[in-house]
mmCIF file of C-alpha atoms and ligand atoms in Angstrom:
data_model
loop_
_atom_site.group_PDB
_atom_site.id
_atom_site.type_symbol
_atom_site.label_atom_id
_atom_site.label_comp_id
_atom_site.label_asym_id
_atom_site.label_seq_id
_atom_site.Cartn_x
_atom_site.Cartn_y
_atom_site.Cartn_z
ATOM 1 C CA UNK A 1 0.000 0.000 0.000
ATOM 2 C CA UNK A 2 1.231 3.484 -0.779
ATOM 3 C CA UNK A 3 0.685 6.851 0.803
ATOM 4 C CA UNK A 4 -0.240 9.865 -1.326
ATOM 5 C CA UNK A 5 1.370 13.045 0.015
ATOM 6 C CA UNK A 6 1.713 16.751 -0.800
ATOM 7 C CA UNK A 7 5.268 17.958 -0.195
ATOM 8 C CA UNK A 8 6.395 21.582 -0.288
ATOM 9 C CA UNK A 9 8.522 21.980 -3.434
ATOM 10 C CA UNK A 10 9.302 25.697 -3.265
ATOM 11 C CA UNK A 11 8.442 28.741 -1.152
ATOM 12 C CA UNK A 12 5.415 30.389 -2.781
ATOM 13 C CA UNK A 13 5.506 33.996 -3.923
ATOM 14 C CA UNK A 14 2.087 35.627 -3.571
ATOM 15 C CA UNK A 15 -0.875 33.270 -3.843
ATOM 16 C CA UNK A 16 -0.125 29.573 -3.418
ATOM 17 C CA UNK A 17 0.042 27.584 -6.668
ATOM 18 C CA UNK A 18 -0.147 23.860 -7.402
ATOM 19 C CA UNK A 19 3.450 24.096 -8.700
ATOM 20 C CA UNK A 20 4.598 25.005 -5.171
ATOM 21 C CA UNK A 21 3.910 21.391 -4.174
ATOM 22 C CA UNK A 22 4.886 17.936 -5.305
ATOM 23 C CA UNK A 23 2.087 15.348 -5.230
ATOM 24 C CA UNK A 24 3.876 12.042 -4.629
ATOM 25 C CA UNK A 25 3.299 8.423 -3.645
ATOM 26 C CA UNK A 26 5.396 7.478 -0.634
ATOM 27 C CA UNK A 27 5.651 4.128 1.169
ATOM 28 C CA UNK A 28 3.181 3.375 3.959
ATOM 29 C CA UNK A 29 4.791 4.704 7.171
ATOM 30 C CA UNK A 30 5.656 2.284 9.972
ATOM 31 C CA UNK A 31 5.006 3.619 13.505
ATOM 32 C CA UNK A 32 8.110 3.754 15.719
ATOM 33 C CA UNK A 33 8.208 3.410 19.534
ATOM 34 C CA UNK A 34 5.450 5.531 21.111
ATOM 35 C CA UNK A 35 3.984 6.294 17.686
ATOM 36 C CA UNK A 36 0.561 5.667 16.229
ATOM 37 C CA UNK A 37 -0.293 4.960 12.574
ATOM 38 C CA UNK A 38 -3.276 7.099 11.583
ATOM 39 C CA UNK A 39 -5.421 6.875 8.463
ATOM 40 C CA UNK A 40 -6.146 10.525 7.789
ATOM 41 C CA UNK A 41 -9.847 11.100 7.133
ATOM 42 C CA UNK A 42 -10.169 14.911 7.220
ATOM 43 C CA UNK A 43 -7.603 17.699 6.954
ATOM 44 C CA UNK A 44 -8.029 21.124 8.485
ATOM 45 C CA UNK A 45 -7.168 23.825 5.942
ATOM 46 C CA UNK A 46 -6.085 26.942 7.800
ATOM 47 C CA UNK A 47 -4.886 30.415 6.751
ATOM 48 C CA UNK A 48 -1.795 29.861 8.929
ATOM 49 C CA UNK A 49 -0.583 27.230 6.452
ATOM 50 C CA UNK A 50 0.366 30.073 4.107
ATOM 51 C CA UNK A 51 2.697 31.498 6.770
ATOM 52 C CA UNK A 52 4.223 28.084 7.493
ATOM 53 C CA UNK A 53 5.429 27.979 3.861
ATOM 54 C CA UNK A 54 7.510 31.155 4.300
ATOM 55 C CA UNK A 55 11.132 31.282 5.397
ATOM 56 C CA UNK A 56 11.846 33.193 8.598
ATOM 57 C CA UNK A 57 11.132 33.278 12.302
ATOM 58 C CA UNK A 58 7.576 32.713 13.471
ATOM 59 C CA UNK A 59 5.774 30.957 16.320
ATOM 60 C CA UNK A 60 6.570 27.591 14.658
ATOM 61 C CA UNK A 61 9.451 26.736 12.281
ATOM 62 C CA UNK A 62 8.656 26.870 8.555
ATOM 63 C CA UNK A 63 7.855 23.657 6.664
ATOM 64 C CA UNK A 64 11.109 22.522 5.051
ATOM 65 C CA UNK A 65 11.449 22.177 1.304
ATOM 66 C CA UNK A 66 10.747 18.527 0.429
ATOM 67 C CA UNK A 67 8.781 17.942 3.650
ATOM 68 C CA UNK A 68 5.150 16.846 3.787
ATOM 69 C CA UNK A 69 3.027 20.003 4.107
ATOM 70 C CA UNK A 70 2.040 20.532 7.741
ATOM 71 C CA UNK A 71 -1.704 20.375 8.470
ATOM 72 C CA UNK A 72 -4.061 19.565 11.293
ATOM 73 C CA UNK A 73 -6.372 16.645 10.747
ATOM 74 C CA UNK A 74 -8.632 13.947 12.097
ATOM 75 C CA UNK A 75 -8.276 10.239 11.461
ATOM 76 C CA UNK A 76 -8.623 6.654 12.612
ATOM 77 C CA UNK A 77 -5.938 4.640 14.375
ATOM 78 C CA UNK A 78 -4.711 1.681 12.315
ATOM 79 C CA UNK A 79 -1.796 0.506 14.475
ATOM 80 C CA UNK A 80 -0.572 1.746 17.837
ATOM 81 C CA UNK A 81 2.692 1.597 19.771
ATOM 82 C CA UNK A 82 1.204 3.819 22.476
ATOM 83 C CA UNK A 83 -0.926 2.048 25.120
ATOM 84 C CA UNK A 84 -3.287 5.055 25.248
ATOM 85 C CA UNK A 85 -4.558 4.346 21.699
ATOM 86 C CA UNK A 86 -6.064 1.267 20.061
ATOM 87 C CA UNK A 87 -6.942 0.499 16.434
ATOM 88 C CA UNK A 88 -10.343 2.003 15.634
ATOM 89 C CA UNK A 89 -9.918 5.009 17.927
ATOM 90 C CA UNK A 90 -10.511 8.420 16.362
ATOM 91 C CA UNK A 91 -7.912 11.119 16.939
ATOM 92 C CA UNK A 92 -6.997 14.679 16.016
ATOM 93 C CA UNK A 93 -3.466 16.020 15.618
ATOM 94 C CA UNK A 94 -1.066 17.327 12.982
ATOM 95 C CA UNK A 95 -0.812 14.476 10.467
ATOM 96 C CA UNK A 96 0.197 16.614 7.444
ATOM 97 C CA UNK A 97 -1.264 16.585 3.948
ATOM 98 C CA UNK A 98 -1.149 12.842 3.316
ATOM 99 C CA UNK A 99 -3.276 9.713 3.564
ATOM 100 C CA UNK A 100 -1.402 7.973 6.379
ATOM 101 C CA UNK A 101 0.782 9.423 9.130
ATOM 102 C CA UNK A 102 2.925 7.942 11.894
ATOM 103 C CA UNK A 103 2.460 10.409 14.747
ATOM 104 C CA UNK A 104 3.771 10.458 18.331
ATOM 105 C CA UNK A 105 0.942 9.336 20.608
ATOM 106 C CA UNK A 106 1.599 12.288 22.900
ATOM 107 C CA UNK A 107 0.763 14.660 20.042
ATOM 108 C CA UNK A 108 -2.688 13.119 19.475
ATOM 109 C CA UNK A 109 -6.029 13.708 21.188
ATOM 110 C CA UNK A 110 -8.751 11.089 21.234
ATOM 111 C CA UNK A 111 -12.192 12.287 20.056
ATOM 112 C CA UNK A 112 -15.602 10.651 19.931
ATOM 113 C CA UNK A 113 -17.355 10.875 16.535
ATOM 114 C CA UNK A 114 -20.625 9.893 18.209
ATOM 115 C CA UNK A 115 -20.605 13.190 20.143
ATOM 116 C CA UNK A 116 -19.774 15.396 17.148
ATOM 117 C CA UNK A 117 -18.842 14.765 13.494
ATOM 118 C CA UNK A 118 -15.065 14.695 12.922
ATOM 119 C CA UNK A 119 -14.979 18.011 10.947
ATOM 120 C CA UNK A 120 -16.431 19.800 14.008
ATOM 121 C CA UNK A 121 -13.358 18.688 16.008
ATOM 122 C CA UNK A 122 -11.257 20.573 13.453
ATOM 123 C CA UNK A 123 -13.467 23.669 13.698
ATOM 124 C CA UNK A 124 -15.684 24.831 16.526
ATOM 125 C CA UNK A 125 -14.475 22.176 18.983
ATOM 126 C CA UNK A 126 -10.913 22.353 17.660
ATOM 127 C CA UNK A 127 -8.150 24.882 17.117
ATOM 128 C CA UNK A 128 -10.308 27.652 15.518
ATOM 129 C CA UNK A 129 -12.953 27.349 18.250
ATOM 130 C CA UNK A 130 -10.246 27.544 20.932
ATOM 131 C CA UNK A 131 -8.814 30.625 19.213
ATOM 132 C CA UNK A 132 -12.208 32.294 19.312
ATOM 133 C CA UNK A 133 -12.899 31.344 22.925
ATOM 134 C CA UNK A 134 -9.555 32.359 24.444
ATOM 135 C CA UNK A 135 -9.058 35.274 22.066
ATOM 136 C CA UNK A 136 -12.361 36.832 23.003
ATOM 137 C CA UNK A 137 -12.568 36.003 26.689
ATOM 138 C CA UNK A 138 -8.896 36.163 27.754
ATOM 139 C CA UNK A 139 -6.924 38.244 25.268
ATOM 140 C CA UNK A 140 -9.857 40.576 24.573
ATOM 141 C CA UNK A 141 -10.835 40.699 28.261
ATOM 142 C CA UNK A 142 -14.490 40.504 27.238
ATOM 143 C CA UNK A 143 -17.014 42.088 29.596
ATOM 144 C CA UNK A 144 -20.790 41.654 29.476
ATOM 145 C CA UNK A 145 -22.314 44.685 27.754
ATOM 146 C CA UNK A 146 -19.326 45.128 25.400
ATOM 147 C CA UNK A 147 -19.980 46.246 21.848
ATOM 148 C CA UNK A 148 -18.041 43.578 19.938
ATOM 149 C CA UNK A 149 -17.004 43.731 16.287
ATOM 150 C CA UNK A 150 -15.521 40.681 14.541
ATOM 151 C CA UNK A 151 -14.088 40.503 11.033
ATOM 152 C CA UNK A 152 -14.027 37.243 9.067
ATOM 153 C CA UNK A 153 -17.366 36.881 10.855
ATOM 154 C CA UNK A 154 -18.624 33.852 8.921
ATOM 155 C CA UNK A 155 -15.337 31.945 9.023
ATOM 156 C CA UNK A 156 -14.082 29.186 11.295
ATOM 157 C CA UNK A 157 -12.901 31.506 14.082
ATOM 158 C CA UNK A 158 -15.301 34.388 13.445
ATOM 159 C CA UNK A 159 -18.507 32.357 13.649
ATOM 160 C CA UNK A 160 -17.542 31.204 17.149
ATOM 161 C CA UNK A 161 -16.409 34.655 18.344
ATOM 162 C CA UNK A 162 -19.768 36.223 17.494
ATOM 163 C CA UNK A 163 -21.821 33.476 19.098
ATOM 164 C CA UNK A 164 -19.722 33.221 22.270
ATOM 165 C CA UNK A 165 -19.933 36.998 22.667
ATOM 166 C CA UNK A 166 -23.735 36.776 22.466
ATOM 167 C CA UNK A 167 -23.880 33.821 24.879
ATOM 168 C CA UNK A 168 -21.690 35.708 27.381
ATOM 169 C CA UNK A 169 -23.907 38.814 27.273
ATOM 170 C CA UNK A 170 -22.401 41.237 24.773
ATOM 171 C CA UNK A 171 -24.268 44.542 24.425
ATOM 172 C CA UNK A 172 -24.082 44.172 20.676
ATOM 173 C CA UNK A 173 -22.252 41.952 18.196
ATOM 174 C CA UNK A 174 -21.483 43.280 14.734
ATOM 175 C CA UNK A 175 -19.836 41.073 12.113
ATOM 176 C CA UNK A 176 -17.853 42.110 9.067
ATOM 177 C CA UNK A 177 -17.923 39.587 6.211
ATOM 178 C CA UNK A 178 -17.685 39.357 2.446
ATOM 179 C CA UNK A 179 -20.995 39.118 0.585
ATOM 180 C CA UNK A 180 -24.724 39.167 1.305
ATOM 181 C CA UNK A 181 -25.101 35.410 1.899
ATOM 182 C CA UNK A 182 -22.488 35.297 4.655
ATOM 183 C CA UNK A 183 -23.911 38.449 6.281
ATOM 184 C CA UNK A 184 -27.470 37.121 6.152
ATOM 185 C CA UNK A 185 -26.355 33.855 7.776
ATOM 186 C CA UNK A 186 -24.496 35.691 10.572
ATOM 187 C CA UNK A 187 -27.610 37.667 11.495
ATOM 188 C CA UNK A 188 -30.352 35.122 10.842
ATOM 189 C CA UNK A 189 -28.638 31.923 11.980
ATOM 190 C CA UNK A 190 -25.899 32.973 14.409
ATOM 191 C CA UNK A 191 -27.728 35.828 16.106
ATOM 192 C CA UNK A 192 -25.366 38.688 15.257
ATOM 193 C CA UNK A 193 -27.119 42.035 15.752
ATOM 194 C CA UNK A 194 -25.786 43.273 12.420
ATOM 195 C CA UNK A 195 -23.267 42.303 9.774
ATOM 196 C CA UNK A 196 -21.428 44.656 7.440
ATOM 197 C CA UNK A 197 -20.687 43.425 3.918
ATOM 198 C CA UNK A 198 -17.275 44.991 3.403
ATOM 199 C CA UNK A 199 -17.410 44.176 -0.301
ATOM 200 C CA UNK A 200 -20.425 46.400 -0.943
ATOM 201 C CA UNK A 201 -20.757 48.736 2.070
ATOM 202 C CA UNK A 202 -18.803 51.688 3.410
ATOM 203 C CA UNK A 203 -17.412 50.000 6.555
ATOM 204 C CA UNK A 204 -16.731 53.252 8.416
ATOM 205 C CA UNK A 205 -20.219 54.596 7.820
ATOM 206 C CA UNK A 206 -21.816 51.281 8.764
ATOM 207 C CA UNK A 207 -19.746 51.029 11.978
ATOM 208 C CA UNK A 208 -20.840 54.556 12.960
ATOM 209 C CA UNK A 209 -24.435 53.516 12.400
ATOM 210 C CA UNK A 210 -24.263 50.177 14.273
ATOM 211 C CA UNK A 211 -21.863 51.246 17.038
ATOM 212 C CA UNK A 212 -22.743 54.906 17.712
ATOM 213 C CA UNK A 213 -20.891 54.873 21.072
ATOM 214 C CA UNK A 214 -17.834 53.154 19.600
ATOM 215 C CA UNK A 215 -16.376 49.651 19.583
ATOM 216 C CA UNK A 216 -15.317 48.149 22.940
ATOM 217 C CA UNK A 217 -13.734 44.976 21.576
ATOM 218 C CA UNK A 218 -12.552 44.342 18.041
ATOM 219 C CA UNK A 219 -11.569 40.773 17.146
ATOM 220 C CA UNK A 220 -9.394 41.125 14.062
ATOM 221 C CA UNK A 221 -9.069 38.213 11.681
ATOM 222 C CA UNK A 222 -8.170 40.138 8.557
ATOM 223 C CA UNK A 223 -5.853 43.130 9.215
ATOM 224 C CA UNK A 224 -5.236 45.655 6.430
ATOM 225 C CA UNK A 225 -7.814 48.307 5.586
ATOM 226 C CA UNK A 226 -10.543 46.843 7.794
ATOM 227 C CA UNK A 227 -8.330 47.028 10.901
ATOM 228 C CA UNK A 228 -7.426 50.583 9.990
ATOM 229 C CA UNK A 229 -11.083 51.527 9.635
ATOM 230 C CA UNK A 230 -12.164 49.948 12.922
ATOM 231 C CA UNK A 231 -9.350 51.861 14.668
ATOM 232 C CA UNK A 232 -11.194 55.089 13.819
ATOM 233 C CA UNK A 233 -14.300 53.908 15.712
ATOM 234 C CA UNK A 234 -12.927 52.802 19.099
ATOM 235 C CA UNK A 235 -14.636 53.448 22.412
ATOM 236 C CA UNK A 236 -12.591 54.509 25.445
ATOM 237 C CA UNK A 237 -10.443 51.621 26.821
ATOM 238 C CA UNK A 238 -11.185 49.484 23.770
ATOM 239 C CA UNK A 239 -9.371 46.193 23.273
ATOM 240 C CA UNK A 240 -8.238 44.879 19.901
ATOM 241 C CA UNK A 241 -7.361 41.205 19.532
ATOM 242 C CA UNK A 242 -4.838 40.621 16.746
ATOM 243 C CA UNK A 243 -5.795 37.098 15.798
ATOM 244 C CA UNK A 244 -4.771 37.184 12.157
ATOM 245 C CA UNK A 245 -4.317 39.327 9.065
ATOM 246 C CA UNK A 246 -5.468 37.161 6.184
ATOM 247 C CA UNK A 247 -5.746 40.151 3.839
ATOM 248 C CA UNK A 248 -1.953 40.419 4.020
ATOM 249 C CA UNK A 249 -0.741 36.803 3.887
ATOM 250 C CA UNK A 250 -0.209 36.628 0.120
ATOM 251 C CA UNK A 251 1.367 40.071 -0.277
ATOM 252 C CA UNK A 252 4.441 40.246 -2.447
ATOM 253 C CA UNK A 253 5.152 43.670 -0.907
ATOM 254 C CA UNK A 254 5.618 44.211 2.872
ATOM 255 C CA UNK A 255 2.514 43.813 5.052
ATOM 256 C CA UNK A 256 0.465 46.982 5.470
ATOM 257 C CA UNK A 257 0.361 48.140 9.089
ATOM 258 C CA UNK A 258 -2.378 50.336 10.545
ATOM 259 C CA UNK A 259 -1.918 54.063 9.983
ATOM 260 C CA UNK A 260 -4.669 55.026 12.464
ATOM 261 C CA UNK A 261 -2.858 53.563 15.474
ATOM 262 C CA UNK A 262 -2.816 56.871 17.361
ATOM 263 C CA UNK A 263 -6.457 56.105 18.129
ATOM 264 C CA UNK A 264 -5.012 53.660 20.701
ATOM 265 C CA UNK A 265 -3.433 56.585 22.540
ATOM 266 C CA UNK A 266 -6.472 58.858 22.325
ATOM 267 C CA UNK A 267 -8.792 56.111 23.587
ATOM 268 C CA UNK A 268 -6.345 54.509 26.075
ATOM 269 C CA UNK A 269 -6.916 51.346 24.074
ATOM 270 C CA UNK A 270 -4.818 48.189 23.768
ATOM 271 C CA UNK A 271 -3.999 45.968 20.833
ATOM 272 C CA UNK A 272 -2.691 42.496 21.697
ATOM 273 C CA UNK A 273 -1.523 39.593 19.606
ATOM 274 C CA UNK A 274 -2.343 35.986 20.421
ATOM 275 C CA UNK A 275 -1.270 32.453 19.535
ATOM 276 C CA UNK A 276 -3.860 29.850 20.442
ATOM 277 C CA UNK A 277 -1.273 27.195 21.390
ATOM 278 C CA UNK A 278 -0.503 29.216 24.545
ATOM 279 C CA UNK A 279 -3.873 28.016 25.877
ATOM 280 C CA UNK A 280 -3.401 24.307 25.044
ATOM 281 C CA UNK A 281 -3.508 23.233 28.691
ATOM 282 C CA UNK A 282 -7.051 24.630 28.928
ATOM 283 C CA UNK A 283 -8.532 23.396 25.601
ATOM 284 C CA UNK A 284 -10.364 20.578 27.351
ATOM 285 C CA UNK A 285 -12.279 22.925 29.660
ATOM 286 C CA UNK A 286 -13.206 25.245 26.799
ATOM 287 C CA UNK A 287 -14.316 22.317 24.620
ATOM 288 C CA UNK A 288 -16.507 21.040 27.475
ATOM 289 C CA UNK A 289 -18.203 24.409 27.816
ATOM 290 C CA UNK A 290 -18.627 24.869 24.078
ATOM 291 C CA UNK A 291 -19.811 21.277 23.603
ATOM 292 C CA UNK A 292 -22.463 21.980 26.244
ATOM 293 C CA UNK A 293 -23.633 25.069 24.328
ATOM 294 C CA UNK A 294 -23.760 23.036 21.117
ATOM 295 C CA UNK A 295 -25.852 20.331 22.787
ATOM 296 C CA UNK A 296 -28.262 23.016 24.009
ATOM 297 C CA UNK A 297 -28.505 24.492 20.489
ATOM 298 C CA UNK A 298 -26.930 27.786 21.612
ATOM 299 C CA UNK A 299 -23.762 27.424 19.536
ATOM 300 C CA UNK A 300 -23.980 26.534 15.843
ATOM 301 C CA UNK A 301 -21.142 25.262 13.749
ATOM 302 C CA UNK A 302 -20.781 25.352 9.989
ATOM 303 C CA UNK A 303 -18.181 23.387 8.073
ATOM 304 C CA UNK A 304 -17.350 23.620 4.385
ATOM 305 C CA UNK A 305 -16.171 20.144 3.403
ATOM 306 C CA UNK A 306 -14.455 19.584 0.055
ATOM 307 C CA UNK A 307 -13.621 16.036 -1.039
ATOM 308 C CA UNK A 308 -10.394 14.715 -2.542
ATOM 309 C CA UNK A 309 -6.800 14.941 -1.301
ATOM 310 C CA UNK A 310 -5.697 15.708 -4.869
ATOM 311 C CA UNK A 311 -7.594 19.050 -4.769
ATOM 312 C CA UNK A 312 -5.472 20.327 -1.849
ATOM 313 C CA UNK A 313 -3.762 23.371 -3.471
ATOM 314 C CA UNK A 314 -6.928 24.709 -5.083
ATOM 315 C CA UNK A 315 -9.066 23.985 -2.019
ATOM 316 C CA UNK A 316 -6.598 25.832 0.239
ATOM 317 C CA UNK A 317 -6.931 28.871 -2.030
ATOM 318 C CA UNK A 318 -10.636 29.120 -1.200
ATOM 319 C CA UNK A 319 -9.598 30.700 2.124
ATOM 320 C CA UNK A 320 -7.798 33.552 0.429
ATOM 321 C CA UNK A 321 -10.530 34.106 -2.163
ATOM 322 C CA UNK A 322 -13.287 34.151 0.475
ATOM 323 C CA UNK A 323 -14.894 31.102 -1.135
ATOM 324 C CA UNK A 324 -15.160 29.025 2.048
ATOM 325 C CA UNK A 325 -18.326 29.354 4.094
ATOM 326 C CA UNK A 326 -17.556 28.168 7.626
ATOM 327 C CA UNK A 327 -14.601 26.003 8.628
ATOM 328 C CA UNK A 328 -12.759 24.703 5.535
ATOM 329 C CA UNK A 329 -12.100 20.959 5.750
ATOM 330 C CA UNK A 330 -10.665 18.581 3.147
ATOM 331 C CA UNK A 331 -12.125 15.061 3.135
ATOM 332 C CA UNK A 332 -9.159 12.942 2.183
ATOM 333 C CA UNK A 333 -10.767 9.824 0.757
ATOM 334 C CA UNK A 334 -13.614 10.491 -1.669
ATOM 335 C CA UNK A 335 -14.865 6.902 -1.587
ATOM 336 C CA UNK A 336 -15.329 6.509 2.204
HETATM 337 N N1 NAP B 1 -3.599 33.643 16.322
HETATM 338 C C1 NAP B 1 -4.002 32.385 16.293
HETATM 339 O O1 NAP B 1 -3.641 31.569 17.144
HETATM 340 C C2 NAP B 1 -4.917 31.967 15.185
HETATM 341 C C3 NAP B 1 -5.521 30.684 15.173
HETATM 342 C C4 NAP B 1 -6.415 30.378 14.135
HETATM 343 C C5 NAP B 1 -6.665 31.305 13.134
HETATM 344 N N2 NAP B 1 -6.035 32.516 13.162
HETATM 345 C C6 NAP B 1 -6.300 33.546 12.151
HETATM 346 O O2 NAP B 1 -7.679 33.831 12.195
HETATM 347 C C7 NAP B 1 -8.096 34.299 10.923
HETATM 348 C C8 NAP B 1 -9.326 33.486 10.489
HETATM 349 O O3 NAP B 1 -8.957 32.144 10.309
HETATM 350 P P1 NAP B 1 -10.067 31.044 9.962
HETATM 351 O O4 NAP B 1 -9.430 29.728 10.052
HETATM 352 O O5 NAP B 1 -11.269 31.327 10.767
HETATM 353 O O6 NAP B 1 -10.369 31.351 8.425
HETATM 354 P P2 NAP B 1 -11.796 31.621 7.794
HETATM 355 O O7 NAP B 1 -12.295 32.912 8.360
HETATM 356 O O8 NAP B 1 -12.632 30.412 7.912
HETATM 357 O O9 NAP B 1 -11.442 31.798 6.257
HETATM 358 C C9 NAP B 1 -10.771 32.885 5.789
HETATM 359 C C10 NAP B 1 -11.725 34.046 5.445
HETATM 360 O O10 NAP B 1 -10.977 35.256 5.423
HETATM 361 C C11 NAP B 1 -11.656 36.191 4.641
HETATM 362 N N3 NAP B 1 -10.723 36.887 3.760
HETATM 363 C C12 NAP B 1 -9.877 36.352 2.859
HETATM 364 N N4 NAP B 1 -9.185 37.318 2.236
HETATM 365 C C13 NAP B 1 -9.608 38.488 2.767
HETATM 366 C C14 NAP B 1 -9.289 39.857 2.531
HETATM 367 N N5 NAP B 1 -8.375 40.208 1.618
HETATM 368 N N6 NAP B 1 -9.916 40.812 3.254
HETATM 369 C C15 NAP B 1 -10.834 40.466 4.177
HETATM 370 N N7 NAP B 1 -11.205 39.192 4.439
HETATM 371 C C16 NAP B 1 -10.583 38.222 3.740
HETATM 372 C C17 NAP B 1 -12.690 35.418 3.801
HETATM 373 O O11 NAP B 1 -13.973 35.700 4.334
HETATM 374 P P3 NAP B 1 -14.943 36.790 3.626
HETATM 375 O O12 NAP B 1 -15.625 36.060 2.524
HETATM 376 O O13 NAP B 1 -15.812 37.192 4.739
HETATM 377 O O14 NAP B 1 -14.035 37.853 3.103
HETATM 378 C C18 NAP B 1 -12.333 33.966 4.070
HETATM 379 O O15 NAP B 1 -13.447 33.129 3.997
HETATM 380 C C19 NAP B 1 -6.904 34.159 9.999
HETATM 381 O O16 NAP B 1 -6.267 35.414 9.901
HETATM 382 C C20 NAP B 1 -6.018 33.165 10.718
HETATM 383 O O17 NAP B 1 -4.677 33.296 10.369
HETATM 384 C C21 NAP B 1 -5.161 32.843 14.162
#
């Protein structure tokens, strides 16, 4: 049996292209001591993967040229050299863009597909959901009554930020998303008070209308012009969570920083970056709370599942073109 894999062939310039990868057939991996052989069923496609392809210092080392592309995923245990896992168990971890992975048992988490479908463990109950939860409540120092604005509002992280803010008693939650369908869904299905379509509306004017007393907490998923615009509408002591800057990830010129940052001084506001892995020790507690909300129907979760490992480069691009609706997941095996 062979193992189809996507390896990084070259460091992309601008948008990722199929030619940046090599699609190869490798031998079936054999798990070493303490390792587990996993059949990868779903891969999590994340904006961060674009950054992992770049050279240079970041919060994790870059993927090496010739290495299997790093990716989160969910799968089934085939063979185990770790007593904590048995064949048939379902797990999540970082298997990479391939069909089979030998992964250290200590880097895997067991999940129960009877409690939630596997793609949900890569989204709302996984890394993006944890980012939303800790980003909003800890980094953003959320307080009941806050006027919260979230960009990328219909995405994997954004959809959870808006709903958790409502559950925890926000004064108002305003989303910013691309297109009427995403905005309609945020308001009608997720309970946002309003959603601004940045592709067709004047964001500054709309923010003034929806947040007349200013924004207390801005959860930034996109950076660029939207961050700059929200900076002009801050309330006193506002908090900005720098979660990501997807509008800038494929730049061939240097990233664009905010020019309106003096608004932080005027409003005694703070802007703080976050990396979700810093909260890993507390994921379990957050997942318990969020799982409870899901069971009660208070927290909804949308996944956008595309089938076929071979589509990986084009499917990843959906994130940067705004074509995903909810958490983007790649189903590895089309036939299963
Ligand atoms: N700091 C951390 O630990 C951490 C962890 C996870 C994720 N993140 C970051 O969180 C952000 C959201 O990630 P996600 O997984 O939830 O992705 P996502 O929101 O599910 O998908 C990406 C979305 O970004 C929007 N987008 C793409 N290009 C854009 C542009 N030029 N301007 C404005 N919006 C654009 C699109 O939505 P529209 O159609 O609405 O434009 C697209 O659907 C990313 O920046 C990611 O890097 C950070």
